[in-house]
Tab-separated table of C-alpha atoms and ligand atoms in Angstrom:
chain	number	residue	atom	x	y	z
N	213	MET	CA	-16.478	-7.622	13.802
N	214	THR	CA	-16.097	-5.119	10.968
N	215	ALA	CA	-14.206	-1.934	11.958
N	216	LYS	CA	-16.022	1.387	11.508
N	217	ALA	CA	-15.371	2.765	8.051
N	218	PRO	CA	-13.332	6.041	8.022
N	219	THR	CA	-15.575	9.015	7.166
N	220	VAL	CA	-14.629	12.095	5.079
N	221	GLY	CA	-16.428	15.396	4.621
N	222	VAL	CA	-15.864	17.331	1.390
N	223	VAL	CA	-16.403	21.099	1.032
N	224	SER	CA	-16.379	21.952	-2.598
N	225	LEU	CA	-15.994	25.633	-3.703
N	226	GLY	CA	-15.377	27.282	-7.049
N	227	CYS	CA	-16.197	26.489	-10.718
N	228	PRO	CA	-17.540	23.314	-12.426
N	229	LYS	CA	-13.983	22.141	-12.979
N	230	ALA	CA	-13.317	22.165	-9.267
N	231	LEU	CA	-16.660	20.389	-8.778
N	232	VAL	CA	-15.513	17.626	-11.198
N	233	ASP	CA	-12.227	17.369	-9.193
N	234	SER	CA	-14.332	16.903	-5.986
N	235	GLU	CA	-16.383	14.231	-7.698
N	236	ARG	CA	-13.278	12.359	-8.677
N	237	ILE	CA	-11.827	12.593	-5.154
N	238	ILE	CA	-15.084	11.346	-3.691
N	239	THR	CA	-15.415	8.546	-6.274
N	240	ARG	CA	-11.925	7.382	-5.445
N	241	LEU	CA	-12.436	7.515	-1.680
N	242	ARG	CA	-15.740	5.716	-1.873
N	243	SER	CA	-14.259	2.916	-4.060
N	244	GLU	CA	-11.674	2.499	-1.299
N	245	GLY	CA	-14.291	2.012	1.400
N	246	TYR	CA	-14.414	5.592	2.870
N	247	GLN	CA	-17.839	6.891	3.965
N	248	LEU	CA	-19.056	10.384	3.266
N	249	SER	CA	-20.547	12.755	5.821
N	250	GLY	CA	-22.600	15.853	5.095
N	251	SER	CA	-21.710	17.351	8.503
N	252	TYR	CA	-18.483	18.340	10.223
N	253	GLU	CA	-19.378	16.330	13.307
N	254	GLY	CA	-19.943	13.128	11.384
N	255	ALA	CA	-16.601	13.329	9.565
N	256	ASP	CA	-13.227	12.087	10.801
N	257	LEU	CA	-11.504	14.533	8.450
N	258	VAL	CA	-12.560	17.248	6.005
N	259	VAL	CA	-11.215	17.927	2.562
N	260	VAL	CA	-11.701	21.517	1.395
N	261	ASN	CA	-11.508	22.017	-2.447
N	262	THR	CA	-10.728	25.688	-2.885
N	263	CYS	CA	-11.056	28.334	-5.551
N	264	GLY	CA	-8.390	30.974	-6.009
N	265	PHE	CA	-9.595	32.825	-9.119
N	266	LEU	CA	-10.502	36.158	-7.684
N	267	ASP	CA	-9.532	37.828	-4.403
N	268	SER	CA	-13.122	37.418	-3.195
N	269	ALA	CA	-13.009	33.653	-4.003
N	270	LYS	CA	-9.651	33.425	-2.070
N	271	ALA	CA	-11.242	35.046	0.909
N	272	GLU	CA	-14.218	32.661	0.741
N	273	SER	CA	-11.904	29.666	0.498
N	274	LEU	CA	-9.787	30.873	3.496
N	275	ASP	CA	-13.008	31.357	5.498
N	276	ALA	CA	-14.179	27.850	4.529
N	277	ILE	CA	-10.845	26.361	5.632
N	278	GLY	CA	-11.123	28.268	8.955
N	279	GLU	CA	-14.641	26.993	9.509
N	280	ALA	CA	-13.606	23.368	8.867
N	281	ILE	CA	-10.739	23.624	11.290
N	282	ALA	CA	-12.925	25.125	13.985
N	283	GLU	CA	-15.706	22.580	13.505
N	284	ASN	CA	-13.728	19.439	12.733
N	285	GLY	CA	-10.035	20.034	13.298
N	286	LYS	CA	-8.565	17.663	10.667
N	287	VAL	CA	-8.422	19.470	7.344
N	288	ILE	CA	-6.750	18.837	4.009
N	289	VAL	CA	-6.794	21.588	1.448
N	290	THR	CA	-6.744	21.082	-2.329
N	291	GLY	CA	-7.732	23.022	-5.410
N	292	CYS	CA	-6.656	26.288	-7.057
N	293	LEU	CA	-5.781	28.133	-3.894
N	294	GLY	CA	-3.503	25.170	-3.050
N	295	LYS	CA	-0.975	26.848	-5.279
N	296	GLU	CA	-0.565	29.563	-2.683
N	297	GLU	CA	0.514	27.347	0.127
N	298	ASN	CA	2.137	30.140	2.160
N	299	LEU	CA	-1.043	32.199	2.161
N	300	ILE	CA	-2.950	29.206	3.510
N	301	ARG	CA	-0.371	28.229	6.102
N	302	ASP	CA	-0.120	31.897	7.328
N	303	ALA	CA	-3.881	32.051	7.866
N	304	HIS	CA	-4.359	28.465	9.044
N	305	PRO	CA	-1.206	26.798	10.366
N	306	LYS	CA	-3.264	23.759	11.531
N	307	VAL	CA	-4.019	22.563	8.010
N	308	LEU	CA	-2.679	19.023	7.673
N	309	GLU	CA	-1.723	18.994	3.991
N	310	ILE	CA	-2.107	21.257	0.936
N	311	THR	CA	-2.207	20.119	-2.686
N	312	GLY	CA	-2.960	22.008	-5.921
N	313	PRO	CA	-5.650	21.641	-8.517
N	314	HIS	CA	-6.183	18.323	-10.283
N	315	GLN	CA	-3.905	16.528	-7.955
N	316	TYR	CA	-6.367	13.728	-7.117
N	317	GLU	CA	-3.740	11.194	-6.169
N	318	ALA	CA	-1.988	13.634	-3.896
N	319	VAL	CA	-5.255	14.447	-2.090
N	320	VAL	CA	-6.185	10.807	-1.763
N	321	GLY	CA	-2.648	10.055	-0.589
N	322	ALA	CA	-2.975	12.780	2.104
N	323	VAL	CA	-6.284	11.200	3.197
N	324	HIS	CA	-4.653	7.841	3.468
N	325	THR	CA	-1.839	9.334	5.596
N	326	HIS	CA	-4.106	11.135	8.076
N	327	LEU	CA	-7.095	8.719	7.994
N	328	PRO	CA	-5.881	5.278	6.929
N	329	GLN	CA	-8.200	2.912	5.204
N	330	VAL	CA	-9.421	-0.106	7.065
N	331	HIS	CA	-9.078	-3.213	4.983
N	332	ASP	CA	-12.047	-5.456	5.631
N	333	PRO	CA	-11.761	-8.799	3.785
N	334	LYS	CA	-15.526	-9.431	4.275
N	335	ILE	CA	-16.576	-6.486	2.192
N	336	ASP	CA	-13.548	-5.425	0.099
N	337	LEU	CA	-13.545	-7.046	-3.316
N	338	VAL	CA	-9.988	-5.893	-3.906
N	339	PRO	CA	-7.245	-7.691	-1.977
N	340	GLU	CA	-4.985	-5.537	0.140
N	341	GLY	CA	-2.150	-5.453	-2.428
N	342	GLY	CA	-4.581	-4.665	-5.226
N	343	PHE	CA	-5.235	-6.819	-8.277
N	344	ARG	CA	-2.072	-7.924	-10.062
N	345	LEU	CA	-1.281	-9.737	-13.284
N	346	THR	CA	2.193	-10.748	-12.034
N	347	PRO	CA	2.980	-13.830	-9.844
N	348	ARG	CA	2.440	-13.263	-6.104
N	349	HIS	CA	6.105	-12.790	-5.302
N	350	TYR	CA	6.998	-9.824	-7.574
N	351	ALA	CA	5.180	-6.731	-8.634
N	352	TYR	CA	5.692	-3.645	-10.796
N	353	LEU	CA	5.610	-0.341	-9.031
N	354	LYS	CA	4.760	2.589	-11.252
N	355	ILE	CA	6.140	5.828	-9.877
N	356	SER	CA	5.128	8.291	-12.697
N	357	GLU	CA	3.388	8.634	-15.961
N	358	GLY	CA	4.517	10.427	-19.155
N	359	CYS	CA	7.856	11.825	-20.081
N	360	ASN	CA	9.502	15.231	-20.490
N	361	ASN	CA	11.977	14.014	-23.088
N	362	ARG	CA	11.269	14.073	-26.785
N	363	CYS	CA	13.307	11.275	-28.306
N	364	THR	CA	12.702	11.327	-32.071
N	365	PHE	CA	11.842	7.687	-32.402
N	366	CYS	CA	9.242	7.700	-29.621
N	367	ILE	CA	5.606	8.678	-29.529
N	368	ILE	CA	5.031	8.028	-25.845
N	369	PRO	CA	5.033	11.787	-24.827
N	370	SER	CA	2.423	12.485	-27.444
N	371	ILE	CA	0.229	9.679	-26.071
N	372	ARG	CA	0.858	9.993	-22.402
N	373	GLY	CA	1.972	13.633	-22.045
N	374	ASP	CA	4.643	15.162	-19.886
N	375	LEU	CA	5.997	13.634	-16.687
N	376	VAL	CA	3.472	13.368	-13.862
N	377	SER	CA	5.098	11.964	-10.653
N	378	ARG	CA	3.096	10.230	-8.009
N	379	PRO	CA	3.510	11.583	-4.527
N	380	ALA	CA	6.175	9.736	-2.546
N	381	ASN	CA	3.802	8.649	0.127
N	382	ALA	CA	1.373	7.214	-2.360
N	383	VAL	CA	4.154	5.149	-3.937
N	384	LEU	CA	5.434	4.031	-0.583
N	385	LYS	CA	1.925	3.141	0.653
N	386	GLU	CA	1.367	0.949	-2.383
N	387	ALA	CA	4.839	-0.661	-2.008
N	388	GLU	CA	4.268	-1.372	1.605
N	389	SER	CA	0.857	-2.931	0.865
N	390	LEU	CA	2.439	-5.155	-1.788
N	391	VAL	CA	5.145	-6.330	0.586
N	392	LYS	CA	2.480	-7.056	3.256
N	393	ALA	CA	0.622	-9.090	0.653
N	394	GLY	CA	3.654	-11.284	0.037
N	395	VAL	CA	5.617	-9.484	-2.658
N	396	LYS	CA	9.348	-10.167	-2.358
N	397	GLU	CA	10.581	-8.092	-5.253
N	398	LEU	CA	9.455	-4.638	-6.337
N	399	LEU	CA	10.248	-3.643	-9.888
N	400	VAL	CA	10.245	0.181	-10.112
N	401	ILE	CA	9.046	1.435	-13.479
N	402	SER	CA	8.151	4.598	-15.278
N	403	GLN	CA	9.220	6.206	-18.610
N	404	ASP	CA	12.193	7.908	-17.023
N	405	THR	CA	12.650	6.680	-13.468
N	406	SER	CA	15.586	8.944	-12.599
N	407	ALA	CA	13.546	12.070	-13.517
N	408	TYR	CA	11.053	11.166	-10.716
N	409	GLY	CA	9.705	14.317	-8.982
N	410	VAL	CA	11.138	16.888	-11.373
N	411	ASP	CA	7.596	17.980	-12.333
N	412	VAL	CA	6.473	18.546	-8.797
N	413	LYS	CA	9.766	20.150	-7.781
N	414	TYR	CA	10.514	17.184	-5.510
N	415	ALA	CA	7.471	17.892	-3.274
N	416	GLU	CA	7.503	16.438	0.137
N	417	SER	CA	4.695	14.248	1.456
N	418	LYS	CA	4.144	12.716	4.893
N	419	TRP	CA	5.086	9.103	5.195
N	420	LYS	CA	4.923	7.546	8.688
N	421	ASP	CA	6.526	10.026	11.063
N	422	ARG	CA	8.518	11.931	8.486
N	423	MET	CA	8.381	13.945	5.307
N	424	VAL	CA	9.753	12.261	2.167
N	425	ARG	CA	10.678	14.124	-1.024
N	426	ALA	CA	9.497	12.908	-4.362
N	427	LYS	CA	13.096	12.461	-5.377
N	428	PHE	CA	14.787	9.454	-6.939
N	429	TYR	CA	17.355	8.913	-4.180
N	430	ASP	CA	14.878	9.601	-1.345
N	431	LEU	CA	12.317	7.185	-2.736
N	432	CYS	CA	14.873	4.423	-3.358
N	433	LYS	CA	16.176	4.789	0.219
N	434	GLU	CA	12.657	4.429	1.652
N	435	LEU	CA	11.821	1.554	-0.664
N	436	GLY	CA	15.039	-0.095	0.435
N	437	ASP	CA	13.799	-0.209	4.004
N	438	LEU	CA	10.624	-2.219	3.198
N	439	GLY	CA	12.328	-5.577	3.332
N	440	ALA	CA	11.863	-6.616	-0.365
N	441	TRP	CA	14.231	-6.682	-3.258
N	442	VAL	CA	14.003	-3.387	-5.177
N	443	ARG	CA	15.012	-3.342	-8.839
N	444	LEU	CA	15.208	-0.193	-10.900
N	445	HIS	CA	14.139	-0.043	-14.545
N	446	TYR	CA	14.345	2.842	-17.140
N	447	VAL	CA	16.970	4.852	-15.359
N	448	TYR	CA	19.038	7.446	-17.256
N	449	PRO	CA	22.662	8.127	-16.619
N	450	TYR	CA	22.166	11.446	-14.868
N	451	PRO	CA	24.807	12.457	-12.279
N	452	HIS	CA	22.370	12.036	-9.379
N	453	VAL	CA	22.217	8.291	-10.157
N	454	ASP	CA	25.658	7.988	-8.480
N	455	GLU	CA	24.115	8.310	-5.040
N	456	VAL	CA	21.592	5.654	-5.725
N	457	VAL	CA	24.407	3.279	-6.736
N	458	GLY	CA	25.726	3.969	-3.178
N	459	LEU	CA	22.457	2.437	-1.879
N	460	MET	CA	23.173	-0.591	-4.022
N	461	ALA	CA	26.646	-0.932	-2.518
N	462	GLU	CA	25.075	-0.781	0.966
N	463	GLY	CA	22.761	-3.655	0.004
N	464	LYS	CA	19.574	-1.526	0.330
N	465	ILE	CA	18.449	-1.984	-3.262
N	466	LEU	CA	19.513	-4.548	-5.876
N	467	PRO	CA	22.785	-3.776	-7.653
N	468	TYR	CA	20.966	-3.666	-11.002
N	469	LEU	CA	20.282	-0.693	-13.378
N	470	ASP	CA	18.194	-1.026	-16.512
N	471	ILE	CA	19.323	1.920	-18.616
N	472	PRO	CA	18.019	2.277	-22.159
N	473	PHE	CA	21.168	3.831	-23.761
N	474	GLN	CA	19.808	3.221	-27.273
N	475	HIS	CA	23.124	4.121	-28.848
N	476	ALA	CA	26.649	5.441	-28.139
N	477	SER	CA	27.645	7.474	-31.059
N	478	PRO	CA	27.251	11.222	-30.393
N	479	ASN	CA	25.845	11.771	-33.980
N	480	VAL	CA	23.114	9.200	-33.542
N	481	LEU	CA	22.244	10.212	-30.041
N	482	LYS	CA	21.859	13.774	-31.240
N	483	ALA	CA	19.601	12.686	-34.116
N	484	MET	CA	17.620	10.618	-31.518
N	485	ARG	CA	17.522	13.665	-29.227
N	486	ARG	CA	18.397	11.513	-26.273
N	487	PRO	CA	18.710	13.006	-22.716
N	488	ALA	CA	21.949	12.940	-20.716
N	489	ASN	CA	25.487	13.851	-21.708
N	490	GLN	CA	26.882	10.772	-23.419
N	491	ASP	CA	30.470	11.980	-23.365
N	492	LYS	CA	30.490	11.322	-19.667
N	493	VAL	CA	28.643	8.040	-19.733
N	494	LEU	CA	31.675	5.718	-19.851
N	495	ASP	CA	33.356	7.567	-16.955
N	496	ARG	CA	30.068	7.440	-15.007
N	497	ILE	CA	29.732	3.703	-15.541
N	498	LYS	CA	33.352	3.165	-14.381
N	499	LYS	CA	32.690	5.163	-11.309
N	500	TRP	CA	29.496	3.164	-10.558
N	501	ARG	CA	31.503	-0.053	-10.864
N	502	GLN	CA	34.016	1.319	-8.388
N	503	ILE	CA	31.251	2.214	-5.925
N	504	CYS	CA	29.411	-1.081	-6.450
N	505	PRO	CA	31.509	-3.822	-8.080
N	506	ASP	CA	28.563	-6.270	-8.262
N	507	LEU	CA	26.533	-3.847	-10.424
N	508	THR	CA	24.685	-5.371	-13.406
N	509	ILE	CA	23.789	-3.061	-16.267
N	510	ARG	CA	21.016	-4.030	-18.608
N	511	SER	CA	20.390	-1.816	-21.634
N	512	SER	CA	18.579	-1.676	-24.990
N	513	PHE	CA	19.922	-0.317	-28.294
N	514	ILE	CA	18.646	0.497	-31.716
N	515	VAL	CA	20.653	-0.357	-34.733
N	516	GLY	CA	20.116	1.231	-38.193
N	517	PHE	CA	18.755	4.545	-36.930
N	518	PRO	CA	18.502	7.126	-39.748
N	519	GLY	CA	21.922	8.627	-40.371
N	520	GLU	CA	23.839	5.800	-38.568
N	521	THR	CA	27.154	5.294	-40.435
N	522	GLU	CA	29.499	2.288	-40.222
N	523	ASP	CA	31.726	4.448	-37.901
N	524	ASP	CA	28.709	5.228	-35.674
N	525	PHE	CA	27.885	1.568	-35.436
N	526	GLU	CA	31.426	0.583	-34.575
N	527	THR	CA	31.349	3.216	-31.854
N	528	LEU	CA	28.328	1.431	-30.495
N	529	LEU	CA	30.092	-1.984	-30.549
N	530	ASP	CA	33.118	-0.516	-28.798
N	531	PHE	CA	30.848	1.016	-26.187
N	532	ILE	CA	29.114	-2.219	-25.175
N	533	GLU	CA	32.462	-3.914	-24.815
N	534	GLU	CA	34.177	-1.133	-22.956
N	535	ALA	CA	31.250	-0.358	-20.680
N	536	GLU	CA	30.857	-4.149	-20.148
N	537	ILE	CA	27.078	-3.921	-20.615
N	538	ASP	CA	25.935	-7.165	-18.927
N	539	ARG	CA	22.642	-7.575	-20.644
N	540	ALA	CA	21.595	-5.989	-23.910
N	541	GLY	CA	18.508	-6.063	-25.997
N	542	VAL	CA	18.864	-4.935	-29.572
N	543	PHE	CA	16.221	-3.710	-31.979
N	544	LYS	CA	16.254	-2.946	-35.628
N	545	TYR	CA	15.132	0.606	-36.330
N	546	GLU	CA	11.545	0.854	-37.596
N	547	ASN	CA	9.505	3.883	-38.733
N	548	VAL	CA	6.774	4.439	-36.210
N	549	ASP	CA	3.706	6.386	-37.252
N	550	GLY	CA	3.893	9.891	-35.816
N	551	ALA	CA	7.529	9.663	-34.784
N	552	PRO	CA	9.751	12.522	-35.954
N	553	SER	CA	12.592	10.134	-36.885
N	554	ARG	CA	10.557	9.071	-39.930
N	555	ASP	CA	11.469	12.426	-41.572
N	556	LEU	CA	15.107	12.301	-40.754
N	557	PRO	CA	17.583	12.042	-43.666
N	558	GLY	CA	19.842	9.013	-44.279
N	559	HIS	CA	17.575	6.064	-43.724
N	560	VAL	CA	19.774	2.951	-43.621
N	561	ASP	CA	19.379	0.239	-46.224
N	562	GLN	CA	17.564	-2.761	-44.694
N	563	ASP	CA	20.438	-5.194	-45.646
N	564	ASP	CA	22.756	-2.990	-43.660
N	565	VAL	CA	20.393	-2.861	-40.746
N	566	ASP	CA	20.129	-6.713	-40.745
N	567	GLU	CA	23.901	-7.079	-40.994
N	568	ARG	CA	24.576	-4.640	-38.134
N	569	TYR	CA	22.004	-6.460	-36.034
N	570	ASP	CA	23.742	-9.765	-36.523
N	571	ARG	CA	27.130	-8.239	-35.663
N	572	PHE	CA	25.739	-6.675	-32.533
N	573	MET	CA	24.317	-10.097	-31.505
N	574	GLU	CA	27.673	-11.710	-32.080
N	575	VAL	CA	29.469	-9.280	-29.746
N	576	GLN	CA	26.691	-9.461	-27.244
N	577	THR	CA	26.594	-13.283	-27.205
N	578	ALA	CA	30.357	-13.330	-26.604
N	579	LEU	CA	29.980	-10.869	-23.681
N	580	ALA	CA	27.154	-12.840	-22.213
N	581	HIS	CA	29.270	-16.032	-22.484
N	582	GLN	CA	32.192	-14.390	-20.711
N	583	ARG	CA	29.911	-13.163	-17.998
N	584	LEU	CA	28.359	-16.579	-17.490
N	585	GLN	CA	31.752	-18.235	-17.216
N	586	SER	CA	32.764	-15.742	-14.530
N	587	MET	CA	29.728	-16.776	-12.518
N	588	ILE	CA	30.525	-20.534	-12.357
N	589	GLY	CA	31.619	-21.578	-8.916
N	590	LYS	CA	30.101	-18.494	-7.285
N	591	THR	CA	27.513	-18.658	-4.582
N	592	VAL	CA	24.721	-16.071	-5.051
N	593	ASP	CA	21.278	-15.147	-3.750
N	594	ALA	CA	18.406	-15.961	-6.023
N	595	ILE	CA	14.606	-15.878	-5.881
N	596	CYS	CA	12.481	-18.875	-6.910
N	597	ASP	CA	9.980	-18.151	-9.751
N	598	GLY	CA	8.452	-21.660	-9.438
N	599	TRP	CA	8.512	-24.953	-11.244
N	600	ASP	CA	9.313	-24.816	-14.970
N	601	GLU	CA	7.504	-27.560	-16.857
N	602	ASP	CA	9.705	-27.454	-19.884
N	603	ALA	CA	12.985	-27.497	-18.052
N	604	GLU	CA	11.619	-29.901	-15.369
N	605	ALA	CA	13.415	-27.872	-12.753
N	606	TYR	CA	12.858	-24.943	-10.506
N	607	ALA	CA	13.509	-21.585	-12.125
N	608	PHE	CA	15.443	-19.054	-10.085
N	609	ARG	CA	16.658	-15.596	-10.799
N	610	THR	CA	19.801	-14.033	-9.336
N	611	LYS	CA	19.946	-10.378	-8.340
N	612	ALA	CA	21.372	-9.719	-11.845
N	613	ASP	CA	18.305	-11.046	-13.579
N	614	ALA	CA	14.964	-9.222	-13.934
N	615	PRO	CA	11.883	-11.287	-14.627
N	616	GLU	CA	10.832	-11.772	-18.274
N	617	ILE	CA	13.871	-10.055	-19.795
N	618	ASP	CA	16.962	-11.575	-18.250
N	619	GLY	CA	18.305	-15.104	-17.616
N	620	VAL	CA	17.212	-17.924	-15.381
N	621	THR	CA	19.048	-20.401	-13.214
N	622	TYR	CA	17.615	-23.934	-13.040
N	623	VAL	CA	17.739	-26.021	-9.971
N	624	ASP	CA	16.929	-29.690	-9.991
N	625	ARG	CA	15.382	-30.682	-6.713
N	626	ASP	CA	12.781	-33.222	-5.504
N	627	ASP	CA	11.620	-31.245	-2.389
N	628	GLU	CA	9.085	-28.488	-3.157
N	629	ILE	CA	10.401	-24.969	-3.262
N	630	ALA	CA	7.779	-22.218	-2.848
N	631	GLU	CA	7.603	-19.323	-5.255
N	632	GLY	CA	9.340	-16.258	-3.858
N	633	THR	CA	11.800	-18.275	-1.728
N	634	ILE	CA	15.137	-16.496	-1.606
N	635	ALA	CA	17.990	-18.967	-1.349
N	636	LYS	CA	21.725	-19.265	-1.875
N	637	LEU	CA	22.693	-21.104	-5.034
N	638	GLU	CA	26.041	-22.342	-6.220
N	639	ILE	CA	26.340	-21.735	-9.972
N	640	LEU	CA	27.438	-24.982	-11.621
N	641	GLY	CA	27.409	-24.102	-15.298
N	642	GLY	CA	25.181	-23.026	-18.155
N	643	GLU	CA	24.953	-21.644	-21.627
N	644	GLY	CA	23.466	-18.528	-23.197
N	645	HIS	CA	21.263	-16.860	-20.717
N	646	GLU	CA	20.473	-19.980	-18.720
N	647	MET	CA	22.514	-21.208	-15.799
N	648	VAL	CA	22.295	-24.364	-13.736
N	649	GLY	CA	22.741	-24.118	-9.952
N	650	ALA	CA	22.380	-26.065	-6.747
N	651	LEU	CA	20.950	-25.018	-3.512
N	652	VAL	CA	23.585	-24.341	-0.888
N	653	GLU	CA	22.476	-25.908	2.352
N	654	GLU	CA	22.642	-23.626	5.292
Z	738	SF4	S1	12.145	6.965	-25.437
Z	738	SF4	FE1	11.739	7.122	-23.281
Z	738	SF4	S2	12.855	9.007	-22.655
Z	738	SF4	FE2	12.574	9.119	-24.843
Z	738	SF4	S3	10.662	10.188	-25.156
Z	738	SF4	FE3	10.197	8.007	-25.147
Z	738	SF4	S4	9.575	7.589	-23.097
Z	738	SF4	FE4	10.675	9.515	-23.057
């Protein structure tokens, strides 16, 4: 039997922009299987989209909220008056949640919290975990869009705009659905993961029986309780990352940080206009390794940035050795249309760029070799990515290896091993970024 679809009423006040917001909210809810009701009695919950332009409009909005509470009882408020949360709460303490204008996702997230969707496989075309282009056992989890930084080589902020963080409960709901749908590893992504929530002043949202802040640490802690591996990408070395490394030491999230340092020389970092205080980065990394000795750091770097001198480049090489960067991707600087770095003085001769790239690779290869040697004989947890036709072996990844970008451990085995199986492997040997391992029988 099909469960009754949850039904929402929408009261829309204010200008055409508010009306468009209401349409978007309704479109999204309908696409998720919610029904609409034109009456208070027929709705399980009412969304009131308010106007706060003039005092008379505020009064009208407050009246509409009062009426919805009296007639229905379950009310979520959004729209322009949502900016004046205290005013609404003082007048109507029973309001379930309040969001501001254009916060479609927050409104929809609030509806999910107070009136959960009913997944019906007979009518829903979208599977519970959504459509994904990744294998069943891992999934990317986007926590925000855009970026508040203005790195001179990058045009992302001009394309995607400033940081817009998703509400914590929306992220957690998606993560939970993915885990229920069989995902064993969540890859947290954004443009600047550690800045999560800055734009919404770390706003709280209701998740299960508690309020969760849209804050890097709080989100990681909650994600760590979902029972999947959680891997963090695009983190910046801000001081508050220290406490997240504590979660790694506790085994809540994977001891892995993908930090795009891009360079280490203060001159180049200044020209790149990179965030974070680089003077403190080495100390910070050392501290992280004390807190969590198993930590793997992946990074990416640019060589040949305008103004990079031989001294700057050597500073970079020293840095990757001293910081023991475990995995590094290196790119040769290229002029990107629209990027301010095009206009910087001191563009580096292409031969020098190529030569620096080769030297970087040499140092990086030696570091990778050392790291691989230190793994031999160890027993580690690894996740199976399935059968690899070329290698004629099962491909696994350890906690130190992200899919697509890091290394693989091959296991030769006749019995079938399902994708997403997490097993203990003994590392037997390897070369470059590929290791060979054997399943350790329990
Ligand atoms: S490189 Fe990253 S941090 Fe810098 S502006 Fe681009 S997206 Fe933001």
